[in-house]
Coordinates of C-alpha atoms in Angstrom, one line a residue:
Chain A
M98 CA -45.8 15.9 282.9
P99 CA -48.9 17.9 281.6
A100 CA -48.4 19.6 278.1
D101 CA -49.3 23.1 277.6
T102 CA -52.8 22.8 276.1
D103 CA -52.4 25.7 273.4
Q104 CA -49.3 24.1 272.0
Q105 CA -51.0 20.8 271.9
L106 CA -53.8 22.3 269.9
V107 CA -51.7 24.4 267.6
E108 CA -49.8 21.1 266.5
K109 CA -53.1 19.5 266.0
A110 CA -54.2 22.3 263.9
L111 CA -51.0 22.2 261.9
G112 CA -51.7 18.5 261.3
G113 CA -55.0 19.6 259.6
N114 CA -57.5 19.2 262.3
R115 CA -59.8 22.4 262.2
N116 CA -61.6 21.3 265.4
A117 CA -58.2 22.0 267.1
F118 CA -58.3 25.5 265.9
D119 CA -62.2 25.8 266.8
M120 CA -61.1 25.0 270.3
L121 CA -58.3 27.7 270.2
V122 CA -60.9 30.1 269.0
L123 CA -63.4 29.3 271.7
R124 CA -60.4 29.3 274.6
H125 CA -59.2 32.9 273.4
Q126 CA -62.4 34.5 271.8
N127 CA -63.5 36.5 275.0
R128 CA -60.1 37.6 275.7
V129 CA -59.4 38.7 272.0
A130 CA -62.8 40.4 271.9
A131 CA -61.8 42.3 275.1
I132 CA -58.5 43.5 273.5
V133 CA -60.1 44.5 270.2
A134 CA -62.8 46.3 272.0
R135 CA -60.3 48.4 273.7
I136 CA -58.7 49.6 270.7
I137 CA -61.7 49.7 268.3
R138 CA -64.2 51.4 270.8
D139 CA -67.0 50.2 268.3
P140 CA -68.6 47.3 269.5
K141 CA -70.3 46.8 266.3
E142 CA -66.8 46.2 264.5
T143 CA -65.3 44.3 267.3
E144 CA -66.4 41.1 266.1
D145 CA -65.6 41.6 262.5
V146 CA -61.9 42.4 263.5
C147 CA -61.8 39.5 266.0
Q148 CA -63.0 37.1 263.0
E149 CA -60.3 38.8 261.0
A150 CA -57.6 38.3 263.6
F151 CA -58.4 34.6 264.1
I152 CA -58.3 33.9 260.3
K153 CA -55.1 35.8 260.1
A154 CA -53.6 33.7 262.9
Y155 CA -54.8 30.6 261.1
G156 CA -53.0 31.5 257.9
A157 CA -49.8 32.2 259.7
L158 CA -50.0 29.5 262.3
R159 CA -47.1 27.7 260.7
L160 CA -45.0 30.9 261.6
F161 CA -45.7 30.3 265.2
R162 CA -42.6 28.7 266.4
G163 CA -43.7 28.3 270.1
E164 CA -40.8 30.6 271.4
S165 CA -43.5 32.8 273.0
K166 CA -46.9 31.6 274.5
F167 CA -49.6 31.3 271.9
Y168 CA -51.9 33.8 273.5
T169 CA -49.2 36.5 273.3
W170 CA -48.6 35.8 269.6
L171 CA -52.5 35.6 269.0
Y172 CA -53.1 38.9 271.0
R173 CA -50.2 40.8 269.3
I174 CA -52.0 39.8 265.8
A175 CA -55.4 40.9 267.4
I176 CA -53.7 44.4 268.2
N177 CA -52.3 44.8 264.7
T178 CA -55.2 43.9 263.1
A179 CA -57.4 46.4 265.2
K180 CA -55.0 49.1 264.6
N181 CA -54.8 48.6 260.8
H182 CA -58.8 48.4 260.9
I183 CA -58.8 52.0 262.4
V184 CA -56.3 53.1 260.0
S185 CA -58.4 51.7 257.0
R186 CA -61.4 53.4 258.2
G187 CA -59.6 56.9 258.3
R188 CA -59.6 57.2 261.9
R189 CA -56.8 57.6 264.2
P190 CA -55.2 54.8 266.0
P191 CA -54.6 54.9 269.8
A192 CA -52.4 57.9 270.8
R193 CA -49.8 55.4 272.3
D194 CA -49.2 51.8 271.5
I195 CA -51.0 49.3 273.6
E196 CA -48.7 46.8 274.6
I197 CA -49.5 43.1 275.5
N198 CA -48.3 43.4 279.1
E199 CA -50.6 46.4 279.6
L200 CA -53.6 44.5 278.3
E201 CA -52.6 41.5 280.4
N202 CA -52.5 43.5 283.5
A203 CA -55.2 46.1 283.1
E204 CA -58.9 45.8 283.9
H205 CA -60.6 45.8 280.6
T206 CA -63.9 44.3 281.3
I207 CA -66.4 45.5 278.7
F208 CA -70.1 45.5 279.6
L209 CA -71.8 43.0 277.6
G210 CA -74.4 45.6 276.9
D211 CA -71.7 47.6 274.8
I212 CA -71.7 44.7 272.4
E213 CA -75.2 44.1 271.2
T214 CA -75.6 40.4 270.6
P215 CA -79.2 38.9 270.3
E216 CA -78.2 35.8 272.0
N217 CA -76.7 37.3 275.1
T218 CA -79.1 39.1 277.6
L219 CA -76.8 38.9 280.6
N220 CA -74.2 41.6 281.2
T221 CA -70.9 40.9 282.2
E222 CA -71.4 42.0 285.5
K223 CA -74.3 39.9 286.2
L224 CA -72.2 37.1 284.9
K225 CA -69.3 37.9 287.4
R226 CA -72.0 38.1 290.2
A227 CA -73.2 34.7 289.4
I228 CA -69.8 33.1 289.3
E229 CA -68.9 34.8 292.4
D230 CA -72.1 33.3 294.4
A231 CA -71.4 30.0 292.8
I232 CA -67.8 30.1 294.3
E233 CA -69.2 30.9 297.4
A234 CA -71.8 28.2 297.6
L235 CA -68.9 25.7 296.8
P236 CA -68.0 23.0 299.7
S237 CA -65.0 24.1 301.4
D238 CA -62.4 21.7 299.9
L239 CA -63.9 22.3 296.2
R240 CA -63.6 26.1 296.7
T241 CA -60.0 25.9 298.1
A242 CA -58.8 23.8 295.1
F243 CA -60.3 26.1 292.7
T244 CA -59.3 29.3 294.2
L245 CA -55.7 28.1 294.5
R246 CA -55.8 27.2 290.7
E247 CA -57.8 30.2 289.5
F248 CA -56.9 33.0 291.7
S249 CA -53.4 32.0 292.9
G250 CA -52.6 30.2 289.5
L251 CA -50.9 27.3 291.3
S252 CA -50.4 23.9 289.4
Y253 CA -52.0 20.7 290.3
E254 CA -48.8 19.5 291.7
D255 CA -48.7 22.6 294.0
I256 CA -52.2 22.1 295.2
T257 CA -51.4 18.7 295.9
E258 CA -48.9 19.6 298.3
I259 CA -50.9 22.4 300.0
M260 CA -54.1 20.3 300.5
D261 CA -52.0 17.1 301.1
C262 CA -54.2 14.9 298.8
P263 CA -53.3 13.0 295.4
V264 CA -53.1 15.0 292.3
G265 CA -56.3 13.0 291.0
T266 CA -58.0 14.4 293.9
V267 CA -57.3 17.9 293.1
R268 CA -58.1 17.4 289.6
S269 CA -61.5 16.1 290.3
R270 CA -62.2 18.9 293.0
I271 CA -61.3 21.5 290.5
F272 CA -63.6 19.9 288.1
R273 CA -66.6 19.5 290.4
A274 CA -66.2 23.2 291.3
R275 CA -66.1 24.1 287.6
E276 CA -69.1 21.9 287.3
A277 CA -71.0 23.7 289.8
I278 CA -70.2 27.1 288.7
D279 CA -71.3 26.0 285.0
N280 CA -74.5 24.6 286.2
S281 CA -75.4 28.0 287.8
I282 CA -74.5 30.3 285.0
K283 CA -75.7 27.7 282.0
E284 CA -79.0 29.0 282.4
L285 CA -78.1 32.5 282.4
L286 CA -76.2 32.4 279.0
Chain B
M216 CA -70.8 13.7 277.2
S217 CA -69.2 11.5 279.8
E218 CA -68.0 12.9 283.1
F219 CA -64.5 11.7 282.1
D220 CA -64.5 13.8 279.2
A221 CA -65.7 16.8 281.2
E222 CA -63.0 16.5 283.6
S223 CA -60.4 16.3 280.7
L224 CA -61.9 19.7 279.3
S225 CA -61.1 21.0 283.0
A226 CA -57.7 19.7 283.1
L227 CA -57.0 21.1 279.4
L228 CA -58.3 24.5 280.8
D229 CA -55.6 24.3 283.3
N230 CA -52.8 23.3 281.0
E231 CA -52.9 20.0 283.1
A232 CA -54.2 17.2 281.0
D233 CA -52.2 14.2 280.0
D234 CA -51.2 13.6 276.2
L235 CA -54.1 11.2 275.5
S236 CA -56.9 13.7 276.6
L237 CA -56.7 16.0 273.9
P238 CA -56.8 13.4 271.0
R239 CA -59.7 11.8 272.7
I240 CA -61.6 15.1 272.9
L241 CA -61.1 15.9 269.5
E242 CA -62.2 12.5 268.3
S243 CA -65.6 13.4 269.7
Y244 CA -65.5 17.1 269.1
E245 CA -67.7 17.4 265.9
E246 CA -70.6 14.9 267.1
N247 CA -70.6 16.4 270.4
S248 CA -72.1 19.7 270.8
N249 CA -72.4 19.6 274.6
L250 CA -68.7 19.2 274.9
V251 CA -68.4 22.3 272.5
E252 CA -70.8 24.2 274.7
K253 CA -68.9 23.3 277.8
W254 CA -65.6 24.3 276.6
R255 CA -66.9 27.6 275.5
R256 CA -68.5 28.3 279.1
Y257 CA -65.3 27.0 280.9
N258 CA -63.4 29.5 279.1
L259 CA -65.9 32.2 279.4
V260 CA -66.1 31.7 283.2
Q261 CA -62.2 31.6 283.5
A262 CA -61.9 34.9 281.4
A263 CA -64.6 36.5 283.5
I264 CA -62.9 35.6 286.7
H265 CA -59.7 37.5 285.2
N266 CA -61.8 40.3 284.0
E267 CA -60.7 39.6 280.5
V268 CA -64.1 39.2 278.8
V269 CA -66.2 40.6 276.0
Q270 CA -68.9 38.2 275.3
V271 CA -69.3 37.3 271.7
S272 CA -71.8 36.1 269.3
P273 CA -72.0 32.2 268.8
N274 CA -71.7 33.1 265.2
L275 CA -68.2 34.5 265.6
R276 CA -66.7 31.1 265.9
K277 CA -68.9 29.5 263.1
D278 CA -68.0 32.3 260.8
I279 CA -64.3 31.7 261.5
Y280 CA -64.7 28.0 261.1
E281 CA -66.6 28.4 257.8
S282 CA -63.7 31.1 256.6
I283 CA -60.7 28.5 257.4
K284 CA -62.9 25.7 256.0
G285 CA -63.0 27.6 252.8
K286 CA -59.3 27.9 252.6
N287 CA -57.0 25.0 251.9
D288 CA -56.0 23.3 254.8
L289 CA -52.6 24.4 256.4
N290 CA -50.6 22.0 254.3
G291 CA -51.6 24.2 251.6
F292 CA -49.4 27.0 253.1
E293 CA -46.7 24.6 253.7
I294 CA -46.7 23.4 250.1
F295 CA -46.7 27.1 249.0
G296 CA -43.8 27.6 251.5
S297 CA -41.8 24.8 249.9
R298 CA -42.7 25.9 246.6
G299 CA -41.3 29.2 247.2
Q300 CA -38.2 27.6 248.8
L301 CA -37.8 25.4 245.7
L302 CA -38.3 28.4 243.4
K303 CA -35.5 30.2 245.1
I304 CA -33.3 27.1 244.9
A305 CA -34.3 26.9 241.1
I306 CA -33.2 30.6 240.5
A307 CA -30.0 30.2 242.2
A308 CA -29.3 27.1 240.3
S309 CA -30.1 28.7 237.2
V310 CA -28.0 31.9 237.8
A311 CA -25.2 29.6 239.0
T312 CA -25.4 27.8 235.8
I313 CA -25.6 30.7 233.3
F314 CA -22.7 32.1 235.3
V315 CA -20.6 29.1 234.9
L316 CA -21.3 28.6 231.4
S317 CA -21.0 32.2 230.3
G318 CA -17.8 32.3 232.2
R319 CA -16.3 29.2 230.5
F320 CA -17.6 30.8 227.2
I321 CA -15.7 34.0 227.7
L322 CA -12.5 32.2 228.9
E323 CA -12.6 29.8 225.9
D324 CA -12.7 33.0 223.9
A325 CA -10.0 34.4 226.0
G326 CA -7.6 31.3 225.5
S327 CA -7.5 27.8 226.9
A328 CA -8.6 29.0 230.7
S329 CA -11.3 26.6 230.5
Q330 CA -8.6 23.7 229.9
I331 CA -7.5 25.0 233.4
A332 CA -10.8 24.5 234.9
D333 CA -11.1 21.1 233.4
Q334 CA -7.7 20.1 234.8
R335 CA -8.9 21.4 238.2
L336 CA -11.6 18.9 238.2
I337 CA -9.4 16.3 237.3
S338 CA -6.6 17.0 239.8
T339 CA -5.8 19.7 242.2
D340 CA -2.4 18.7 242.9
N341 CA -0.9 19.8 239.6
L342 CA -1.5 23.5 239.6
E343 CA 2.1 24.4 238.6
A344 CA 1.5 22.4 235.4
I345 CA -1.5 24.8 234.3
P346 CA -0.2 26.1 231.1
P347 CA -0.4 29.9 230.7
F348 CA -2.8 31.2 228.0
S349 CA -1.4 30.3 224.7
N350 CA -3.0 31.9 221.9
G351 CA 0.2 33.7 221.0
E352 CA -0.6 37.1 222.2
E353 CA 1.5 39.3 224.6
Y354 CA -0.1 39.7 228.1
S355 CA 0.2 42.6 230.1
E356 CA 1.6 42.5 233.8
A357 CA -2.0 43.0 235.1
E358 CA -3.3 40.0 233.0
L359 CA -0.3 37.9 234.2
K360 CA -1.2 38.9 237.6
A361 CA -4.9 38.1 236.9
Q362 CA -3.8 34.8 235.6
E363 CA -1.9 34.0 239.0
L364 CA -5.1 35.0 241.0
L365 CA -7.2 32.9 238.7
K366 CA -5.0 29.8 239.4
E367 CA -4.9 30.6 243.2
Y368 CA -8.9 30.9 243.2
I369 CA -9.2 27.8 241.4
S370 CA -6.8 26.0 244.0
R371 CA -9.2 27.0 246.7
I372 CA -12.5 25.7 244.8
H373 CA -14.0 22.9 246.7
I374 CA -16.7 21.3 244.9
D375 CA -19.2 19.6 247.2
E376 CA -21.6 17.5 244.7
E377 CA -24.0 17.1 247.7
A378 CA -24.5 20.7 248.4
P379 CA -26.5 23.2 246.3
P380 CA -24.3 25.7 244.8
V381 CA -23.5 29.0 246.7
I382 CA -22.6 31.6 244.3
E383 CA -23.0 35.1 246.4
H384 CA -19.3 34.7 247.2
L385 CA -18.4 34.7 243.4
H386 CA -18.8 38.3 243.1
N387 CA -16.2 39.2 245.4
S388 CA -13.9 36.7 243.7
P389 CA -10.7 37.5 241.4
L390 CA -12.3 35.0 238.8
Y391 CA -15.4 37.1 238.5
R392 CA -13.6 40.2 238.3
L393 CA -11.3 38.7 235.6
V394 CA -14.2 37.6 233.7
N395 CA -15.8 40.9 233.9
Q396 CA -12.5 42.6 232.8
I397 CA -12.1 40.3 229.7
E398 CA -15.7 40.9 228.8
S399 CA -15.6 44.5 228.9
R400 CA -12.4 44.6 226.9
N401 CA -13.9 42.3 224.3
N402 CA -16.9 44.8 224.2

């Protein structure tokens, strides 16, 4: 039975493994930044607030009981940190509370151009287009496995049944699809 | 980075990795910048596919890492938490000790009630034999009633040597009220 990766990483981080927390940061930083950017609306402050949110999460990690998903817990910290940041700057917080569900369901892509980082020259639209092109170019079996996983959210076991192949094959196809996409965007980042 | 490790990263991204994958990845995490970068890009692509992306500077991750490195490890938080618990227990124990000792002192003043408590510790079967306060004073009806309540309360006391003392309920007890009455009368 595969284990939840976030939960595994949290346990490792609680055991003193800072690399595990680094993996959690890399796993969630883009989504956390998207959430914070919706509240802060000041791209220059977004990263500072993200950083603060992750540091708070690290300090409070032992309080995470695993009763909810880790990302829900983390996003709530990010939302509260962003709101507090706005208040501390003497600005008005959002007119109404932004809820986790709303953030999860909403289209909240922020263009990379709004967030000025010297390392990144590609905006999110270009990135998305490159990903779409790469998916289109995948061999049929890889594209099917990847699409079922990424867009339909099916488990490897479900995909195994649909594609009528062993789970190892599903795992390998999804991996090879990711590698192909990764190779096509790597140079752009 | 081996293809095997990269495939494990892909499975970790999907919450489909076995228990051995993560420890193996973490083992080579620090020396393997390709692995870290691939993990970052895999997650970026996934976030972009789901329209949940703001790209961030690579410095963000480094700054966070440095900040948490500056802190004590999470065991520090645990130790702090345990200390907090210990402190609470110590305070509770101190309050209980002071309460019991002062209660005994006051009762000694009032008569031989401490003997009653001592007898209770020796035997719970002989409550009828507990002598009344015997310093020769006359007692009012209320005080005699209080003695009865005290005996009744003592008969219900159960001392568990293994468990930490719980004192909150004492505030509502007849013993507590009796001690307060005697104390205020003496003052």
